[in-house]
CSV table of C-alpha atoms (C1' of nucleotides) and ligand atoms in Angstrom, one decimal:
chain,number,residue,atom,x,y,z
A,1,MET,CA,-103.4,55.1,5.8
A,2,ARG,CA,-105.2,52.5,7.9
A,3,ASN,CA,-108.7,53.2,8.9
A,4,VAL,CA,-109.4,54.2,12.5
A,5,LEU,CA,-110.6,50.6,12.7
A,6,GLU,CA,-107.8,48.2,13.4
A,7,THR,CA,-106.5,50.7,16.0
A,8,PRO,CA,-107.1,50.9,19.7
A,9,GLU,CA,-109.0,54.2,19.3
A,10,GLY,CA,-111.7,52.6,17.2
A,11,LEU,CA,-112.6,50.1,20.1
A,12,ALA,CA,-114.3,52.6,22.5
A,13,GLU,CA,-116.5,53.9,19.7
A,14,ARG,CA,-117.6,50.5,18.4
A,15,LEU,CA,-118.4,49.3,21.9
A,16,ALA,CA,-120.3,52.4,22.7
A,17,HIS,CA,-122.3,51.8,19.4
A,18,SER,CA,-123.5,48.6,21.0
A,19,GLY,CA,-124.1,50.0,24.4
A,20,LEU,CA,-121.1,48.3,26.0
A,21,ARG,CA,-118.3,49.6,28.0
A,22,PRO,CA,-114.7,50.1,27.1
A,23,THR,CA,-113.3,48.1,30.1
A,24,GLU,CA,-109.6,47.6,30.7
A,25,GLN,CA,-109.9,43.8,29.8
A,26,ARG,CA,-111.6,44.5,26.5
A,27,LYS,CA,-108.8,47.1,25.6
A,28,VAL,CA,-106.1,44.7,26.7
A,29,VAL,CA,-107.4,41.8,24.6
A,30,TYR,CA,-108.1,43.8,21.6
A,31,GLY,CA,-104.6,45.3,21.9
A,32,VAL,CA,-103.0,41.9,22.0
A,33,LEU,CA,-104.6,41.0,18.7
A,34,LEU,CA,-103.8,44.3,17.1
A,35,LYS,CA,-100.0,43.8,18.1
A,36,ASN,CA,-99.7,40.1,17.3
A,37,ARG,CA,-101.1,39.4,13.9
A,38,ASN,CA,-100.5,35.7,14.4
A,39,HIS,CA,-104.2,34.7,14.6
A,40,PRO,CA,-103.7,33.5,18.2
A,41,THR,CA,-106.1,31.2,20.1
A,42,ALA,CA,-107.9,32.3,23.3
A,43,ASP,CA,-105.2,30.3,25.1
A,44,GLU,CA,-102.5,32.2,23.4
A,45,VAL,CA,-104.1,35.5,24.0
A,46,PHE,CA,-104.3,34.6,27.8
A,47,ALA,CA,-100.8,33.4,28.0
A,48,HIS,CA,-99.6,36.5,26.2
A,49,ILE,CA,-101.4,38.8,28.7
A,50,ARG,CA,-100.1,36.8,31.7
A,51,SER,CA,-96.4,37.0,30.6
A,52,GLU,CA,-96.2,40.3,29.0
A,53,MET,CA,-98.6,42.4,31.0
A,54,PRO,CA,-98.8,40.6,34.5
A,55,SER,CA,-100.4,43.7,36.1
A,56,ALA,CA,-103.4,43.4,33.8
A,57,ALA,CA,-106.1,41.3,35.7
A,58,VAL,CA,-107.8,39.2,33.0
A,59,SER,CA,-109.2,35.5,33.6
A,60,MET,CA,-109.6,32.9,31.0
A,61,ALA,CA,-113.3,33.3,31.1
A,62,THR,CA,-113.0,37.0,30.5
A,63,VAL,CA,-110.6,36.3,27.5
A,64,TYR,CA,-113.4,34.2,25.9
A,65,ASN,CA,-116.0,36.9,26.8
A,66,CYS,CA,-113.9,39.7,25.4
A,67,LEU,CA,-113.2,37.9,22.2
A,68,GLU,CA,-116.8,37.0,21.7
A,69,THR,CA,-117.7,40.7,22.2
A,70,LEU,CA,-115.1,41.9,19.7
A,71,VAL,CA,-116.6,39.5,17.2
A,72,GLN,CA,-120.1,40.6,17.9
A,73,CYS,CA,-118.9,44.2,17.3
A,74,ASN,CA,-117.4,43.2,14.0
A,75,LEU,CA,-113.8,44.2,15.1
A,76,VAL,CA,-112.5,40.8,15.0
A,77,ARG,CA,-113.1,37.7,12.9
A,78,GLN,CA,-113.1,34.0,14.0
A,79,VAL,CA,-110.9,31.5,11.9
A,80,ASN,CA,-111.2,27.9,12.2
A,81,PHE,CA,-109.0,25.1,10.9
A,82,GLU,CA,-110.1,21.6,11.1
A,83,ARG,CA,-111.1,21.0,14.6
A,84,GLY,CA,-108.4,23.0,16.3
A,85,PRO,CA,-109.0,25.9,18.6
A,86,THR,CA,-110.7,28.9,17.2
A,87,ARG,CA,-108.2,31.6,16.2
A,88,TYR,CA,-108.9,35.4,16.1
A,89,CYS,CA,-108.0,37.8,13.5
A,90,PRO,CA,-108.3,41.8,13.5
A,91,ASN,CA,-107.8,42.3,9.8
A,92,LEU,CA,-111.2,43.6,8.7
A,93,ARG,CA,-110.3,43.5,4.9
A,94,PRO,CA,-111.7,40.6,2.9
A,95,HIS,CA,-108.8,38.2,2.8
A,96,ALA,CA,-107.9,34.5,2.5
A,97,HIS,CA,-105.9,32.4,5.0
A,98,PHE,CA,-102.8,30.4,4.3
A,99,HIS,CA,-102.1,27.6,6.8
A,100,ASP,CA,-98.3,26.7,6.6
A,101,GLU,CA,-98.3,23.1,7.8
A,102,ALA,CA,-94.5,23.1,8.3
A,103,THR,CA,-94.5,25.8,10.9
A,104,ASP,CA,-98.1,25.6,11.8
A,105,THR,CA,-98.5,29.3,11.3
A,106,ILE,CA,-101.2,31.1,9.7
A,107,HIS,CA,-101.2,34.3,7.6
A,108,ASP,CA,-103.3,36.6,5.6
A,109,ILE,CA,-103.5,36.5,1.7
A,110,GLU,CA,-105.0,39.6,0.2
A,111,LEU,CA,-107.5,39.1,-2.5
A,112,PRO,CA,-107.2,40.8,-5.9
A,113,ALA,CA,-110.0,43.1,-6.9
A,114,GLY,CA,-113.0,41.2,-8.4
A,115,LEU,CA,-112.1,37.8,-7.0
A,116,LEU,CA,-115.0,37.8,-4.5
A,117,GLU,CA,-117.4,38.7,-7.2
A,118,GLN,CA,-116.0,36.0,-9.5
A,119,LEU,CA,-116.3,33.5,-6.8
A,120,HIS,CA,-120.0,34.4,-6.1
A,121,SER,CA,-120.6,34.0,-9.8
A,122,ILE,CA,-119.9,30.4,-9.8
A,123,LEU,CA,-122.9,29.7,-7.5
A,124,PRO,CA,-126.0,28.1,-9.2
A,125,PRO,CA,-129.0,30.2,-9.5
A,126,GLY,CA,-131.0,30.9,-6.4
A,127,HIS,CA,-127.8,30.9,-4.1
A,128,GLN,CA,-127.3,34.0,-2.1
A,129,ALA,CA,-124.0,33.9,-0.1
A,130,ASN,CA,-123.2,36.5,2.4
A,131,SER,CA,-119.7,35.3,3.1
A,132,VAL,CA,-117.1,33.2,1.6
A,133,GLU,CA,-114.1,31.7,3.3
A,134,ILE,CA,-110.9,30.6,1.5
A,135,ILE,CA,-108.3,28.6,3.2
A,136,PHE,CA,-105.0,27.4,1.6
A,137,ARG,CA,-103.0,24.7,3.2
A,138,GLY,CA,-99.3,24.0,2.3
A,139,LYS,CA,-95.9,25.4,2.6
A,140,SER,CA,-94.9,29.1,2.3
A,141,GLY,CA,-91.4,29.7,1.3
A,142,PRO,CA,-88.5,30.8,3.4
A,143,SER,CA,-89.1,34.5,2.6
A,144,SER,CA,-92.5,35.0,4.1
B,1,MET,CA,-120.0,7.8,-16.1
B,2,ARG,CA,-118.8,7.8,-12.6
B,3,ASN,CA,-115.4,6.3,-11.7
B,4,VAL,CA,-115.2,3.0,-9.9
B,5,LEU,CA,-114.3,5.4,-7.0
B,6,GLU,CA,-117.4,6.6,-5.3
B,7,THR,CA,-119.1,3.2,-5.6
B,8,PRO,CA,-119.1,0.3,-3.0
B,9,GLU,CA,-116.8,-1.8,-5.5
B,10,GLY,CA,-113.9,0.6,-5.1
B,11,LEU,CA,-113.7,0.3,-1.5
B,12,ALA,CA,-112.3,-3.2,-1.2
B,13,GLU,CA,-109.5,-2.4,-3.7
B,14,ARG,CA,-108.6,0.9,-2.0
B,15,LEU,CA,-108.4,-0.9,1.4
B,16,ALA,CA,-106.3,-3.7,0.1
B,17,HIS,CA,-103.9,-1.2,-1.4
B,18,SER,CA,-103.2,0.0,2.1
B,19,GLY,CA,-103.1,-3.5,3.5
B,20,LEU,CA,-106.5,-3.1,5.3
B,21,ARG,CA,-109.4,-5.5,5.4
B,22,PRO,CA,-112.9,-4.9,3.8
B,23,THR,CA,-114.8,-5.5,7.0
B,24,GLU,CA,-118.5,-5.4,7.3
B,25,GLN,CA,-118.3,-2.2,9.3
B,26,ARG,CA,-116.2,-0.3,6.8
B,27,LYS,CA,-118.5,-1.3,4.0
B,28,VAL,CA,-121.6,-0.3,6.0
B,29,VAL,CA,-120.2,3.1,7.0
B,30,TYR,CA,-118.9,3.8,3.3
B,31,GLY,CA,-122.3,2.7,2.0
B,32,VAL,CA,-124.1,5.2,4.2
B,33,LEU,CA,-121.9,8.1,3.0
B,34,LEU,CA,-122.5,7.1,-0.7
B,35,LYS,CA,-126.2,6.8,-0.4
B,36,ASN,CA,-126.7,10.0,1.8
B,37,ARG,CA,-124.9,12.8,0.3
B,38,ASN,CA,-125.8,15.1,3.2
B,39,HIS,CA,-122.3,15.5,4.6
B,40,PRO,CA,-123.4,13.8,7.9
B,41,THR,CA,-121.6,13.8,11.0
B,42,ALA,CA,-120.3,10.7,12.8
B,43,ASP,CA,-123.3,10.8,15.1
B,44,GLU,CA,-125.6,11.0,12.1
B,45,VAL,CA,-123.9,8.0,10.5
B,46,PHE,CA,-124.2,6.0,13.6
B,47,ALA,CA,-127.9,7.0,14.1
B,48,HIS,CA,-128.6,6.0,10.4
B,49,ILE,CA,-127.1,2.6,10.8
B,50,ARG,CA,-128.9,2.0,14.2
B,51,SER,CA,-132.4,2.8,12.6
B,52,GLU,CA,-132.0,1.7,8.9
B,53,MET,CA,-129.9,-1.3,9.3
B,54,PRO,CA,-130.4,-2.6,12.9
B,55,SER,CA,-128.8,-5.9,12.1
B,56,ALA,CA,-125.4,-4.5,11.3
B,57,ALA,CA,-123.4,-4.3,14.5
B,58,VAL,CA,-121.4,-1.1,14.5
B,59,SER,CA,-120.4,0.8,17.6
B,60,MET,CA,-119.8,4.5,17.8
B,61,ALA,CA,-115.9,4.1,18.4
B,62,THR,CA,-116.0,2.0,15.1
B,63,VAL,CA,-117.9,4.6,13.2
B,64,TYR,CA,-115.0,7.0,14.1
B,65,ASN,CA,-112.4,4.4,13.1
B,66,CYS,CA,-114.0,3.6,9.9
B,67,LEU,CA,-114.4,7.4,8.9
B,68,GLU,CA,-110.9,7.9,9.8
B,69,THR,CA,-109.8,4.9,7.7
B,70,LEU,CA,-111.8,6.1,4.7
B,71,VAL,CA,-110.1,9.5,5.0
B,72,GLN,CA,-106.8,8.0,5.1
B,73,CYS,CA,-107.5,6.0,2.0
B,74,ASN,CA,-108.6,9.1,0.2
B,75,LEU,CA,-112.2,7.9,-0.3
B,76,VAL,CA,-113.8,10.5,1.9
B,77,ARG,CA,-113.1,14.0,2.8
B,78,GLN,CA,-113.6,15.7,6.1
B,79,VAL,CA,-115.5,19.0,6.1
B,80,ASN,CA,-115.6,21.5,9.0
B,81,PHE,CA,-117.7,24.5,9.7
B,82,GLU,CA,-116.8,26.7,12.4
B,83,ARG,CA,-116.4,24.4,15.6
B,84,GLY,CA,-119.2,22.1,14.7
B,85,PRO,CA,-118.9,18.3,14.5
B,86,THR,CA,-116.8,17.1,11.6
B,87,ARG,CA,-118.9,16.2,8.5
B,88,TYR,CA,-117.8,13.6,5.8
B,89,CYS,CA,-118.1,13.9,2.1
B,90,PRO,CA,-117.6,11.1,-0.4
B,91,ASN,CA,-117.4,13.5,-3.4
B,92,LEU,CA,-113.8,13.2,-4.6
B,93,ARG,CA,-113.9,15.8,-7.2
B,94,PRO,CA,-112.7,19.2,-6.2
B,95,HIS,CA,-115.5,21.2,-5.1
B,96,ALA,CA,-116.7,24.0,-2.8
B,97,HIS,CA,-119.3,23.8,-0.1
B,98,PHE,CA,-122.3,25.9,0.5
B,99,HIS,CA,-123.7,26.1,4.1
B,100,ASP,CA,-127.3,27.1,4.0
B,101,GLU,CA,-127.9,28.8,7.2
B,102,ALA,CA,-131.6,28.7,6.9
B,103,THR,CA,-131.9,25.0,6.7
B,104,ASP,CA,-128.5,24.2,8.3
B,105,THR,CA,-127.7,22.0,5.3
B,106,ILE,CA,-124.6,21.7,3.3
B,107,HIS,CA,-124.2,20.9,-0.4
B,108,ASP,CA,-121.6,20.7,-3.0
B,109,ILE,CA,-120.6,23.5,-5.6
B,110,GLU,CA,-118.9,22.3,-8.6
B,111,LEU,CA,-115.9,24.5,-9.6
B,112,PRO,CA,-115.6,25.7,-13.2
B,113,ALA,CA,-112.5,24.6,-15.1
B,114,GLY,CA,-109.4,26.8,-14.2
B,115,LEU,CA,-110.8,28.2,-11.0
B,116,LEU,CA,-108.4,26.3,-8.7
B,117,GLU,CA,-105.5,27.4,-10.9
B,118,GLN,CA,-106.6,31.0,-10.6
B,119,LEU,CA,-107.0,30.8,-6.9
B,120,HIS,CA,-103.5,29.4,-6.6
B,121,SER,CA,-102.2,32.2,-8.7
B,122,ILE,CA,-103.1,34.8,-6.1
B,123,LEU,CA,-100.6,33.5,-3.7
B,124,PRO,CA,-97.5,35.6,-3.1
B,125,PRO,CA,-94.1,34.0,-4.5
B,126,GLY,CA,-92.8,31.2,-2.4
B,127,HIS,CA,-96.1,29.8,-1.5
B,128,GLN,CA,-96.9,26.2,-2.3
B,129,ALA,CA,-100.5,25.2,-1.5
B,130,ASN,CA,-101.4,21.6,-1.7
B,131,SER,CA,-105.1,22.2,-1.1
B,132,VAL,CA,-107.7,25.0,-1.0
B,133,GLU,CA,-111.0,24.9,0.8
B,134,ILE,CA,-113.8,27.2,-0.2
B,135,ILE,CA,-116.8,27.7,1.9
B,136,PHE,CA,-119.9,29.8,1.1
B,137,ARG,CA,-122.3,30.7,3.8
B,138,GLY,CA,-125.9,32.0,3.1
B,139,LYS,CA,-129.2,31.0,1.8
B,140,SER,CA,-129.8,28.8,-1.2
B,141,GLY,CA,-133.1,29.3,-3.1
B,142,PRO,CA,-136.2,27.0,-2.7
B,143,SER,CA,-135.2,25.1,-5.9
B,144,SER,CA,-131.9,23.6,-4.5
C,1,DA,C1',-103.8,-25.8,16.2
C,2,DA,C1',-101.0,-22.3,17.7
C,3,DT,C1',-99.3,-17.7,16.5
C,4,DT,C1',-99.8,-13.3,14.8
C,5,DA,C1',-101.7,-9.3,13.0
C,6,DT,C1',-105.8,-6.7,12.4
C,7,DC,C1',-110.5,-5.0,14.1
C,8,DT,C1',-113.9,-3.8,17.1
C,9,DT,C1',-115.8,-2.1,21.3
C,10,DG,C1',-117.1,0.0,25.9
C,11,DG,C1',-115.8,3.1,28.8
C,12,DA,C1',-112.3,6.6,30.5
C,13,DA,C1',-109.7,10.7,29.3
C,14,DT,C1',-109.1,15.0,26.7
C,15,DG,C1',-109.7,19.7,25.6
C,16,DA,C1',-111.8,23.8,23.9
C,17,DT,C1',-115.7,26.1,24.9
C,18,DT,C1',-120.0,27.4,27.4
C,19,DC,C1',-122.7,27.8,31.3
C,20,DT,C1',-123.8,29.2,36.1
C,21,DA,C1',-124.0,31.6,40.1
C,22,DA,C1',-121.5,34.6,42.9
C,23,DT,C1',-119.0,38.9,43.3
C,24,DC,C1',-117.5,43.3,41.6
C,25,DC,C1',-118.1,48.0,39.3
C,26,DT,C1',-120.0,52.1,37.3
C,27,DC,C1',-123.1,55.3,37.2
C,28,DA,C1',-127.4,57.8,37.9
C,29,DC,C1',-130.4,59.5,41.4
C,30,DT,C1',-131.6,60.7,45.9
D,1,DA,C1',-122.3,60.2,50.8
D,2,DG,C1',-125.6,56.2,50.3
D,3,DT,C1',-128.5,53.1,47.3
D,4,DG,C1',-129.9,50.4,43.6
D,5,DA,C1',-129.8,48.7,38.8
D,6,DG,C1',-127.3,46.9,35.0
D,7,DG,C1',-123.3,45.6,33.2
D,8,DA,C1',-118.8,42.9,33.6
D,9,DT,C1',-115.6,39.6,35.6
D,10,DT,C1',-114.5,35.4,37.5
D,11,DA,C1',-113.8,30.5,39.3
D,12,DG,C1',-115.3,26.3,38.6
D,13,DA,C1',-118.8,23.0,36.9
D,14,DA,C1',-120.8,21.1,32.8
D,15,DT,C1',-120.8,20.1,27.7
D,16,DC,C1',-119.7,17.5,23.9
D,17,DA,C1',-117.1,15.8,20.0
D,18,DT,C1',-113.3,13.2,19.7
D,19,DT,C1',-109.4,10.4,21.1
D,20,DC,C1',-107.3,6.9,23.9
D,21,DC,C1',-107.0,2.5,26.2
D,22,DA,C1',-107.2,-2.0,27.3
D,23,DA,C1',-109.6,-6.2,26.5
D,24,DG,C1',-112.0,-9.3,23.7
D,25,DA,C1',-113.2,-10.9,18.6
D,26,DT,C1',-111.6,-12.2,13.9
D,27,DA,C1',-109.0,-13.4,10.3
D,28,DA,C1',-104.6,-14.6,8.1
D,29,DT,C1',-100.1,-17.4,8.5
D,30,DT,C1',-97.2,-20.7,10.0
E,201,MN,MN1,-112.9,25.9,9.0
E,202,MN,MN1,-113.3,25.0,8.7
E,203,ZN,ZN1,-106.6,36.8,8.9
E,204,ZN,ZN1,-118.8,17.9,-0.3
DNA sequence: AATTATCTTGGAATGATTCTAATCCTCACT
DNA sequence: AGTGAGGATTAGAATCATTCCAAGATAATT
């Protein structure tokens, strides 16, 4: 069963932990990320809110602010490909990203146990990495 | 001993292979990358030329054009961190990048034999990756 | 020499993101 | 209920790396 994290319920608690308020806009933005696991851009989050929830009043500036807040609270990770617009991912487990160039879509690749440790072990002495990012680029079959 | 690639001599041949001319500007830009293995940005390449080789006439637009050409010829790789300016790397061997956050410097990490194959093996069936990018972020000791 | 294709260049345009300054809310306290 | 202090949202301006464009060199071909 999934942690309380990666659910709308976890949001208020995490925000409170940082002395921040669970505003309507923050809930809406986080909700969009949880429901659309497509690694959307800020623009895409904004467009989605405009079309699917026209009653929610959220400006572009606020989408950026909310996304930034969620990142600070460690509820969301930023993902960058080349110089494209930043994408946002609510999957908190360590994972790699696969960028399908044919469809220009991105999806998560779970990491087998021990892989991160093994990657760290290739570092020369004296290197202390606090994060590793793995990005595959290619074509993922029809069944994924 | 290093291949003819990663030397100034390889440039003319590679350019010719694409029907391109070995112009002064292309030689200068490639030379800067070969001599400064710092993963410089376009701006830094430009500034370096201006200060160290004032006689060479190279504009900013041309720095961008030359770098793009070198990338197309597979003589240079682009490297991106977050949304920072694109950096350029003339190391053609497969390697990972280590971003030292303390000094904001980047350096290459050689990959042990078999690691790339192993990484590809974690992909679910149907996935065909034609490149993998590995980026460490952290602090590298005083001796590196 | 004329023609053609390739290159370089200054400056304008682009586009994602950040900044700014004003307004709006929420809540605690009188 | 009324007030004040932070916190939050917002429109629009500013930033900045990069790309685009149109004009002027340069070099290769006829
Ligand atoms: Mn990236
Ligand atoms: Mn990147
Ligand atoms: Zn992800
Ligand atoms: Zn490199």
